[in-house]
Amino acid sequence: MRAKEWNVRLELTEDGDDTSARAELVTDDGVEVTGQGRARRNPSDPSVPMIGDELAASRALADLAEQLALTTRRDIASSVETSAPNRSW
């Protein structure tokens, strides 16, 4: 059995009350999948940068998961003659 390790690189950028996140996965086979996320602090909320980081990161990772699922559905559809059901994992 061969073990595989996939790493996700998460980049956070803050600009005032806005935080952007980019999550990038590169598989052993060189497949690249990217997710994006953003968070904006409500002016009435206290300034806690960690919360914006967490929210933007979670949104980027959720987008990455959706992009990976979309890639998987395409790969399944192209590898079989019958259409695969469209499921959300």
PDB file of C-alpha atoms in Angstrom:
ATOM      1  CA  MET A   1       0.000   0.000   0.000  1.00  0.00           C
ATOM      2  CA  ARG A   2       1.316   3.433  -0.908  1.00  0.00           C
ATOM      3  CA  ALA A   3       0.634   6.325   1.438  1.00  0.00           C
ATOM      4  CA  LYS A   4      -0.181   9.669  -0.121  1.00  0.00           C
ATOM      5  CA  GLU A   5       0.119  13.056   1.444  1.00  0.00           C
ATOM      6  CA  TRP A   6      -1.664  16.105   0.105  1.00  0.00           C
ATOM      7  CA  ASN A   7      -0.866  19.488   1.565  1.00  0.00           C
ATOM      8  CA  VAL A   8      -3.059  22.550   1.489  1.00  0.00           C
ATOM      9  CA  ARG A   9      -1.404  25.945   1.459  1.00  0.00           C
ATOM     10  CA  LEU A  10      -3.523  28.658   3.046  1.00  0.00           C
ATOM     11  CA  GLU A  11      -2.656  32.295   2.410  1.00  0.00           C
ATOM     12  CA  LEU A  12      -4.391  35.076   4.349  1.00  0.00           C
ATOM     13  CA  THR A  13      -4.326  38.752   3.400  1.00  0.00           C
ATOM     14  CA  GLU A  14      -5.728  41.511   5.589  1.00  0.00           C
ATOM     15  CA  ASP A  15      -6.668  44.968   4.366  1.00  0.00           C
ATOM     16  CA  GLY A  16      -8.332  46.985   7.090  1.00  0.00           C
ATOM     17  CA  ASP A  17     -11.549  45.191   8.031  1.00  0.00           C
ATOM     18  CA  ASP A  18     -11.350  42.833   5.024  1.00  0.00           C
ATOM     19  CA  THR A  19      -9.621  39.456   5.097  1.00  0.00           C
ATOM     20  CA  SER A  20      -9.079  37.320   2.007  1.00  0.00           C
ATOM     21  CA  ALA A  21      -7.974  33.704   1.997  1.00  0.00           C
ATOM     22  CA  ARG A  22      -6.687  31.436  -0.736  1.00  0.00           C
ATOM     23  CA  ALA A  23      -6.482  27.681  -0.170  1.00  0.00           C
ATOM     24  CA  GLU A  24      -4.421  25.741  -2.687  1.00  0.00           C
ATOM     25  CA  LEU A  25      -4.089  21.973  -2.983  1.00  0.00           C
ATOM     26  CA  VAL A  26      -1.515  20.335  -5.258  1.00  0.00           C
ATOM     27  CA  THR A  27      -1.791  16.551  -5.421  1.00  0.00           C
ATOM     28  CA  ASP A  28       1.058  14.099  -5.935  1.00  0.00           C
ATOM     29  CA  ASP A  29      -0.067  13.889  -9.570  1.00  0.00           C
ATOM     30  CA  GLY A  30       0.253  17.663 -10.025  1.00  0.00           C
ATOM     31  CA  VAL A  31      -3.466  18.421  -9.973  1.00  0.00           C
ATOM     32  CA  GLU A  32      -4.047  21.938  -8.614  1.00  0.00           C
ATOM     33  CA  VAL A  33      -7.295  22.920  -6.914  1.00  0.00           C
ATOM     34  CA  THR A  34      -7.884  26.378  -5.447  1.00  0.00           C
ATOM     35  CA  GLY A  35     -10.524  27.852  -3.151  1.00  0.00           C
ATOM     36  CA  GLN A  36     -11.217  31.486  -2.261  1.00  0.00           C
ATOM     37  CA  GLY A  37     -12.782  33.006   0.833  1.00  0.00           C
ATOM     38  CA  ARG A  38     -13.447  36.468   2.219  1.00  0.00           C
ATOM     39  CA  ALA A  39     -14.542  37.985   5.485  1.00  0.00           C
ATOM     40  CA  ARG A  40     -15.435  41.559   6.376  1.00  0.00           C
ATOM     41  CA  ARG A  41     -15.804  42.831   9.903  1.00  0.00           C
ATOM     42  CA  ASN A  42     -19.064  44.563  10.684  1.00  0.00           C
ATOM     43  CA  PRO A  43     -18.154  48.067  11.889  1.00  0.00           C
ATOM     44  CA  SER A  44     -20.255  47.536  15.023  1.00  0.00           C
ATOM     45  CA  ASP A  45     -18.252  44.413  16.004  1.00  0.00           C
ATOM     46  CA  PRO A  46     -15.061  44.617  18.047  1.00  0.00           C
ATOM     47  CA  SER A  47     -11.800  44.306  16.104  1.00  0.00           C
ATOM     48  CA  VAL A  48     -10.608  40.709  16.589  1.00  0.00           C
ATOM     49  CA  PRO A  49      -8.412  39.893  13.565  1.00  0.00           C
ATOM     50  CA  MET A  50      -8.268  36.168  14.419  1.00  0.00           C
ATOM     51  CA  ILE A  51     -12.025  35.878  13.802  1.00  0.00           C
ATOM     52  CA  GLY A  52     -11.701  37.346  10.309  1.00  0.00           C
ATOM     53  CA  ASP A  53      -8.814  34.974   9.596  1.00  0.00           C
ATOM     54  CA  GLU A  54     -10.833  31.977  10.759  1.00  0.00           C
ATOM     55  CA  LEU A  55     -13.915  32.947   8.773  1.00  0.00           C
ATOM     56  CA  ALA A  56     -12.033  33.714   5.557  1.00  0.00           C
ATOM     57  CA  ALA A  57      -9.997  30.510   5.919  1.00  0.00           C
ATOM     58  CA  SER A  58     -13.097  28.388   6.528  1.00  0.00           C
ATOM     59  CA  ARG A  59     -14.766  29.867   3.457  1.00  0.00           C
ATOM     60  CA  ALA A  60     -11.666  29.235   1.320  1.00  0.00           C
ATOM     61  CA  LEU A  61     -11.470  25.631   2.530  1.00  0.00           C
ATOM     62  CA  ALA A  62     -15.197  25.116   1.874  1.00  0.00           C
ATOM     63  CA  ASP A  63     -14.726  26.506  -1.645  1.00  0.00           C
ATOM     64  CA  LEU A  64     -11.693  24.247  -2.114  1.00  0.00           C
ATOM     65  CA  ALA A  65     -13.774  21.239  -1.057  1.00  0.00           C
ATOM     66  CA  GLU A  66     -16.495  22.185  -3.557  1.00  0.00           C
ATOM     67  CA  GLN A  67     -13.936  22.634  -6.342  1.00  0.00           C
ATOM     68  CA  LEU A  68     -12.395  19.236  -5.518  1.00  0.00           C
ATOM     69  CA  ALA A  69     -15.844  17.616  -5.541  1.00  0.00           C
ATOM     70  CA  LEU A  70     -16.554  19.215  -8.939  1.00  0.00           C
ATOM     71  CA  THR A  71     -13.259  17.867 -10.299  1.00  0.00           C
ATOM     72  CA  THR A  72     -14.151  14.435  -8.938  1.00  0.00           C
ATOM     73  CA  ARG A  73     -17.583  14.486 -10.602  1.00  0.00           C
ATOM     74  CA  ARG A  74     -15.985  15.421 -13.917  1.00  0.00           C
ATOM     75  CA  ASP A  75     -13.377  12.666 -13.569  1.00  0.00           C
ATOM     76  CA  ILE A  76     -16.069  10.098 -12.769  1.00  0.00           C
ATOM     77  CA  ALA A  77     -18.212  11.215 -15.687  1.00  0.00           C
ATOM     78  CA  SER A  78     -15.303  10.999 -18.112  1.00  0.00           C
ATOM     79  CA  SER A  79     -14.195   7.573 -16.889  1.00  0.00           C
ATOM     80  CA  VAL A  80     -17.521   5.720 -17.138  1.00  0.00           C
ATOM     81  CA  GLU A  81     -20.021   5.318 -19.924  1.00  0.00           C
ATOM     82  CA  THR A  82     -23.081   5.898 -17.751  1.00  0.00           C
ATOM     83  CA  SER A  83     -23.606   9.234 -16.071  1.00  0.00           C
ATOM     84  CA  ALA A  84     -22.753   9.423 -12.399  1.00  0.00           C
ATOM     85  CA  PRO A  85     -25.334  10.864 -10.005  1.00  0.00           C
ATOM     86  CA  ASN A  86     -24.656  14.458  -8.994  1.00  0.00           C
ATOM     87  CA  ARG A  87     -24.083  14.288  -5.243  1.00  0.00           C
ATOM     88  CA  SER A  88     -22.833  16.749  -2.709  1.00  0.00           C
ATOM     89  CA  TRP A  89     -20.506  15.127  -0.201  1.00  0.00           C
TER      90      TRP A  89
END
